[in-house]
Amino acid sequence: MNVRLVAIDVDGTLARSDGSIAAESIAELERVRAAGVTVVIATGRPWLVVERTAAEVGHVDHVVCSNGAVVTKWPDGHFERDIYLDNDVAEAVVNRLRDRIPGIGIGFELAKGAKAERGFADRLPPGVPMGPPVVDILDVLPRPVRKMMVWHDDYNDRTHHLQIIVQEALEQRAVALTSGLPFIEVSPFGNDKSAALDDLCAQLGISPGDVVAFGDEHNDVGMISWAGMGVAMGNAVDAVKKVADRIGPTNDEHGVARVLAELVP
């Protein structure tokens, strides 16, 4: 395989279980990049958070974030893709979810930071900018919404079950994804990491067959299926392992670095 681009999820993939990124992994990304391979971080994290991750890793060419809604060139931060939910769709989705799932909580990722109803801040990873909770998330409109976050106290440990319920309620208006955090992420229909990577590769003149993608969660299924070689981490959920071309070591075993050492001479 002629590896020309690697796309790497962060949480549960490049990052270890404690959230840190091993020096061995950073060194391997430096090596493959020096060999001419384009390195892309592909995460559900918002830009304001993953920007710090890219700076920590250093050896990065592009960042796909917000589950594919945003693509930036690193390190200049130029936005190559920036997709938002239509406000009418966002409002319709909120009303439908409230009608179908009583007690649901909803938040919006915005261009800068996020706004959410009470109970959401405690579910966020450190570093995500959050102001005080809003009483009704619809009051945030018409500010543009990159994605929605949906949660329910009855499903804290069963987010995949909540995802199924949410997706049924959404019909074809948007797509519901999980990323290992205790909430569901709702993105514009047809948008995910694979769609963003497909656009990026078209711009770069790189075939999907020359791409290696690493992931562990449900929001990685699309890009693992799309890439010429999809690598599921040893700690990945079954849905990712099912579509992967190979299963590597876990994130705590420097799985990304070890697989790249084999694939890129």
Short mmCIF file of C-alpha atoms in Angstrom, two decimals:
data_model
loop_
_atom_site.label_atom_id
_atom_site.label_comp_id
_atom_site.label_asym_id
_atom_site.label_seq_id
_atom_site.Cartn_x
_atom_site.Cartn_y
_atom_site.Cartn_z
CA MET A 1 0.00 0.00 0.00
CA ASN A 2 1.28 3.47 -0.92
CA VAL A 3 0.33 5.47 2.18
CA ARG A 4 -0.09 9.14 1.27
CA LEU A 5 -2.35 10.35 4.08
CA VAL A 6 -3.16 9.19 7.61
CA ALA A 7 -6.34 10.32 9.41
CA ILE A 8 -6.29 9.85 13.16
CA ASP A 9 -9.03 10.23 15.75
CA VAL A 10 -7.97 11.70 19.10
CA ASP A 11 -9.96 10.44 22.09
CA GLY A 12 -9.50 6.70 22.55
CA THR A 13 -7.16 6.53 19.55
CA LEU A 14 -4.17 8.88 19.50
CA ALA A 15 -4.76 9.93 23.11
CA ARG A 16 -4.32 7.44 25.92
CA SER A 17 -7.10 6.70 28.39
CA ASP A 18 -5.85 9.46 30.70
CA GLY A 19 -6.11 11.98 27.84
CA SER A 20 -2.36 12.34 27.28
CA ILE A 21 -0.55 11.71 24.00
CA ALA A 22 2.55 9.54 24.25
CA ALA A 23 5.91 10.91 23.14
CA GLU A 24 6.31 7.72 21.07
CA SER A 25 3.18 8.57 19.09
CA ILE A 26 4.29 12.15 18.44
CA ALA A 27 7.73 10.94 17.31
CA GLU A 28 6.16 8.45 14.89
CA LEU A 29 3.95 11.15 13.36
CA GLU A 30 7.05 13.29 12.89
CA ARG A 31 8.76 10.38 11.12
CA VAL A 32 5.92 9.57 8.71
CA ARG A 33 5.39 13.24 7.92
CA ALA A 34 9.10 13.59 7.12
CA ALA A 35 8.61 10.64 4.76
CA GLY A 36 6.06 12.70 2.81
CA VAL A 37 2.83 11.42 4.35
CA THR A 38 0.09 13.99 5.02
CA VAL A 39 -1.02 13.84 8.66
CA VAL A 40 -4.63 14.70 9.52
CA ILE A 41 -6.27 14.79 12.94
CA ALA A 42 -9.93 13.77 12.58
CA THR A 43 -12.01 14.29 15.71
CA GLY A 44 -15.42 15.17 17.03
CA ARG A 45 -13.84 17.81 19.23
CA PRO A 46 -14.57 21.48 18.40
CA TRP A 47 -11.85 23.59 16.78
CA LEU A 48 -11.19 25.68 19.87
CA VAL A 49 -10.26 22.51 21.77
CA VAL A 50 -8.51 20.48 19.09
CA GLU A 51 -6.36 23.48 18.16
CA ARG A 52 -4.45 22.87 21.39
CA THR A 53 -4.16 19.16 20.57
CA ALA A 54 -2.70 19.95 17.16
CA ALA A 55 -0.21 22.31 18.78
CA GLU A 56 0.81 19.58 21.23
CA VAL A 57 1.31 17.02 18.47
CA GLY A 58 2.98 19.56 16.18
CA HIS A 59 3.45 17.31 13.16
CA VAL A 60 0.04 17.90 11.58
CA ASP A 61 -1.02 19.19 8.14
CA HIS A 62 -4.81 19.44 8.47
CA VAL A 63 -7.43 19.14 11.20
CA VAL A 64 -10.90 17.67 10.68
CA CYS A 65 -13.04 18.56 13.69
CA SER A 66 -16.64 18.81 14.88
CA ASN A 67 -17.27 15.41 13.23
CA GLY A 68 -16.37 16.75 9.80
CA ALA A 69 -18.13 20.10 9.92
CA VAL A 70 -14.79 21.91 9.97
CA VAL A 71 -11.50 21.32 8.16
CA THR A 72 -8.56 23.63 8.80
CA LYS A 73 -5.05 23.80 7.44
CA TRP A 74 -2.48 23.58 10.20
CA PRO A 75 -0.79 25.60 11.57
CA ASP A 76 -2.20 28.72 9.90
CA GLY A 77 -5.77 27.85 10.94
CA HIS A 78 -7.26 28.63 7.51
CA PHE A 79 -10.76 27.14 7.31
CA GLU A 80 -11.04 24.87 4.26
CA ARG A 81 -14.52 23.63 5.21
CA ASP A 82 -17.11 25.06 7.61
CA ILE A 83 -20.60 23.53 7.56
CA TYR A 84 -23.56 24.50 9.72
CA LEU A 85 -27.00 23.13 10.42
CA ASP A 86 -29.71 25.20 8.79
CA ASN A 87 -31.46 27.19 11.55
CA ASP A 88 -34.87 25.97 10.42
CA VAL A 89 -33.64 22.38 10.62
CA ALA A 90 -32.10 22.98 14.06
CA GLU A 91 -35.38 24.38 15.38
CA ALA A 92 -37.42 21.55 13.88
CA VAL A 93 -35.05 18.94 15.30
CA VAL A 94 -35.16 20.46 18.79
CA ASN A 95 -38.96 20.52 18.80
CA ARG A 96 -39.22 16.97 17.48
CA LEU A 97 -36.73 15.59 20.01
CA ARG A 98 -38.52 17.30 22.89
CA ASP A 99 -41.81 15.85 21.69
CA ARG A 100 -40.46 12.32 21.24
CA ILE A 101 -38.07 12.10 24.22
CA PRO A 102 -39.36 13.93 27.33
CA GLY A 103 -36.59 15.13 29.64
CA ILE A 104 -34.00 15.44 26.89
CA GLY A 105 -31.28 18.11 27.18
CA ILE A 106 -29.90 19.95 24.17
CA GLY A 107 -26.88 22.12 23.43
CA PHE A 108 -25.38 23.82 20.36
CA GLU A 109 -21.77 24.00 19.25
CA LEU A 110 -21.31 27.48 17.78
CA ALA A 111 -18.52 29.10 15.77
CA LYS A 112 -16.92 30.10 19.07
CA GLY A 113 -17.72 28.02 22.11
CA ALA A 114 -21.03 26.38 22.90
CA LYS A 115 -24.36 27.04 24.56
CA ALA A 116 -26.43 24.43 26.33
CA GLU A 117 -29.26 23.87 28.73
CA ARG A 118 -28.63 23.05 32.37
CA GLY A 119 -26.81 19.80 33.10
CA PHE A 120 -24.51 19.74 30.08
CA ALA A 121 -21.32 21.41 31.34
CA ASP A 122 -20.45 18.45 33.59
CA ARG A 123 -20.47 16.14 30.57
CA LEU A 124 -17.82 18.06 28.66
CA PRO A 125 -14.11 17.26 28.51
CA PRO A 126 -11.84 19.92 30.07
CA GLY A 127 -11.14 23.01 28.00
CA VAL A 128 -14.40 23.39 26.10
CA PRO A 129 -15.54 27.04 26.44
CA MET A 130 -18.97 27.09 28.07
CA GLY A 131 -20.94 30.04 29.34
CA PRO A 132 -23.80 29.85 31.84
CA PRO A 133 -26.65 27.47 30.91
CA VAL A 134 -29.59 28.76 28.92
CA VAL A 135 -33.21 28.11 29.86
CA ASP A 136 -34.27 27.31 26.29
CA ILE A 137 -31.65 26.42 23.70
CA LEU A 138 -33.85 27.83 20.93
CA ASP A 139 -33.16 31.30 22.34
CA VAL A 140 -29.62 30.92 20.93
CA LEU A 141 -30.94 30.96 17.36
CA PRO A 142 -30.38 32.51 14.82
CA ARG A 143 -26.67 32.14 15.69
CA PRO A 144 -25.17 29.52 13.33
CA VAL A 145 -24.99 25.98 14.75
CA ARG A 146 -22.24 23.56 13.71
CA LYS A 147 -23.69 20.62 15.57
CA MET A 148 -26.09 19.77 18.38
CA MET A 149 -25.38 17.87 21.58
CA VAL A 150 -28.17 15.74 23.03
CA TRP A 151 -28.27 13.98 26.39
CA HIS A 152 -30.64 12.32 28.83
CA ASP A 153 -29.99 11.31 32.43
CA ASP A 154 -31.60 7.91 31.86
CA TYR A 155 -29.01 7.08 29.18
CA ASN A 156 -25.71 8.22 30.72
CA ASP A 157 -24.21 4.74 30.36
CA ARG A 158 -26.17 3.77 27.24
CA THR A 159 -25.43 6.49 24.73
CA HIS A 160 -25.62 4.10 21.78
CA HIS A 161 -29.21 3.23 22.73
CA LEU A 162 -30.00 6.94 22.93
CA GLN A 163 -28.37 7.41 19.51
CA ILE A 164 -30.79 4.93 17.95
CA ILE A 165 -33.80 6.68 19.49
CA VAL A 166 -32.53 10.12 18.45
CA GLN A 167 -31.79 9.02 14.88
CA GLU A 168 -35.30 7.61 14.50
CA ALA A 169 -36.69 10.95 15.64
CA LEU A 170 -34.43 12.88 13.27
CA GLU A 171 -35.52 10.90 10.20
CA GLN A 172 -33.54 12.43 7.30
CA ARG A 173 -33.08 15.90 8.80
CA ALA A 174 -29.69 15.25 10.41
CA VAL A 175 -27.42 12.43 11.56
CA ALA A 176 -26.78 11.32 15.16
CA LEU A 177 -23.31 10.10 16.18
CA THR A 178 -21.56 9.00 19.37
CA SER A 179 -17.92 9.67 20.23
CA GLY A 180 -17.49 8.03 23.62
CA LEU A 181 -18.73 11.03 25.59
CA PRO A 182 -21.97 10.91 27.63
CA PHE A 183 -24.05 12.66 24.96
CA ILE A 184 -25.07 12.33 21.30
CA GLU A 185 -23.79 14.67 18.60
CA VAL A 186 -26.16 15.71 15.81
CA SER A 187 -24.62 16.95 12.56
CA PRO A 188 -25.98 18.06 9.17
CA PHE A 189 -27.29 15.09 7.20
CA GLY A 190 -24.59 13.59 4.98
CA ASN A 191 -21.80 15.17 6.99
CA ASP A 192 -19.25 13.14 8.92
CA LYS A 193 -15.49 12.63 9.08
CA SER A 194 -15.47 10.58 5.89
CA ALA A 195 -17.25 13.31 3.90
CA ALA A 196 -14.75 15.90 5.12
CA LEU A 197 -11.80 13.63 4.34
CA ASP A 198 -13.18 12.85 0.89
CA ASP A 199 -13.36 16.57 0.09
CA LEU A 200 -9.88 17.17 1.49
CA CYS A 201 -8.35 14.29 -0.47
CA ALA A 202 -10.00 15.53 -3.67
CA GLN A 203 -8.33 18.91 -3.11
CA LEU A 204 -4.97 17.26 -2.44
CA GLY A 205 -5.20 14.80 -5.33
CA ILE A 206 -5.04 11.79 -3.01
CA SER A 207 -7.08 8.64 -3.62
CA PRO A 208 -9.03 7.16 -0.67
CA GLY A 209 -7.14 3.95 -1.46
CA ASP A 210 -3.94 5.66 -0.30
CA VAL A 211 -5.41 6.67 3.07
CA VAL A 212 -5.01 4.94 6.43
CA ALA A 213 -7.60 5.90 9.08
CA PHE A 214 -7.49 5.11 12.79
CA GLY A 215 -10.50 5.20 15.13
CA ASP A 216 -12.34 3.64 18.03
CA GLU A 217 -15.89 5.02 18.29
CA HIS A 218 -19.17 5.06 16.38
CA ASN A 219 -18.38 8.45 14.82
CA ASP A 220 -15.31 6.82 13.22
CA VAL A 221 -17.22 4.08 11.37
CA GLY A 222 -17.65 6.19 8.22
CA MET A 223 -14.00 7.08 7.79
CA ILE A 224 -12.81 3.57 8.73
CA SER A 225 -15.06 2.17 5.98
CA TRP A 226 -14.05 4.88 3.49
CA ALA A 227 -10.26 4.66 3.84
CA GLY A 228 -8.11 2.30 1.83
CA MET A 229 -7.07 0.82 5.14
CA GLY A 230 -9.26 1.33 8.18
CA VAL A 231 -7.60 0.47 11.48
CA ALA A 232 -9.71 -0.15 14.57
CA MET A 233 -7.94 0.32 17.86
CA GLY A 234 -7.86 -2.70 20.15
CA ASN A 235 -10.16 -0.78 22.48
CA ALA A 236 -12.63 0.14 19.69
CA VAL A 237 -16.34 -0.55 19.88
CA ASP A 238 -17.57 -3.57 17.93
CA ALA A 239 -19.15 -1.41 15.20
CA VAL A 240 -15.71 -0.04 14.29
CA LYS A 241 -13.98 -3.42 14.46
CA LYS A 242 -16.64 -4.89 12.19
CA VAL A 243 -15.83 -2.54 9.28
CA ALA A 244 -12.07 -2.25 9.85
CA ASP A 245 -9.43 -3.85 7.62
CA ARG A 246 -7.29 -4.61 10.63
CA ILE A 247 -7.38 -4.29 14.40
CA GLY A 248 -4.34 -2.71 16.02
CA PRO A 249 -3.13 -2.46 19.59
CA THR A 250 -5.06 -0.29 22.05
CA ASN A 251 -4.62 3.44 22.53
CA ASP A 252 -2.72 2.73 25.77
CA GLU A 253 -0.33 0.49 23.83
CA HIS A 254 0.64 3.24 21.34
CA GLY A 255 -1.45 1.48 18.69
CA VAL A 256 -1.27 4.30 16.13
CA ALA A 257 2.53 4.50 16.31
CA ARG A 258 2.99 0.74 16.13
CA VAL A 259 0.79 0.29 13.07
CA LEU A 260 2.34 3.25 11.26
CA ALA A 261 5.80 1.85 11.93
CA GLU A 262 4.73 -1.24 9.95
CA LEU A 263 2.93 0.55 7.12
CA VAL A 264 5.33 3.43 6.40
CA PRO A 265 8.94 2.31 5.85
#
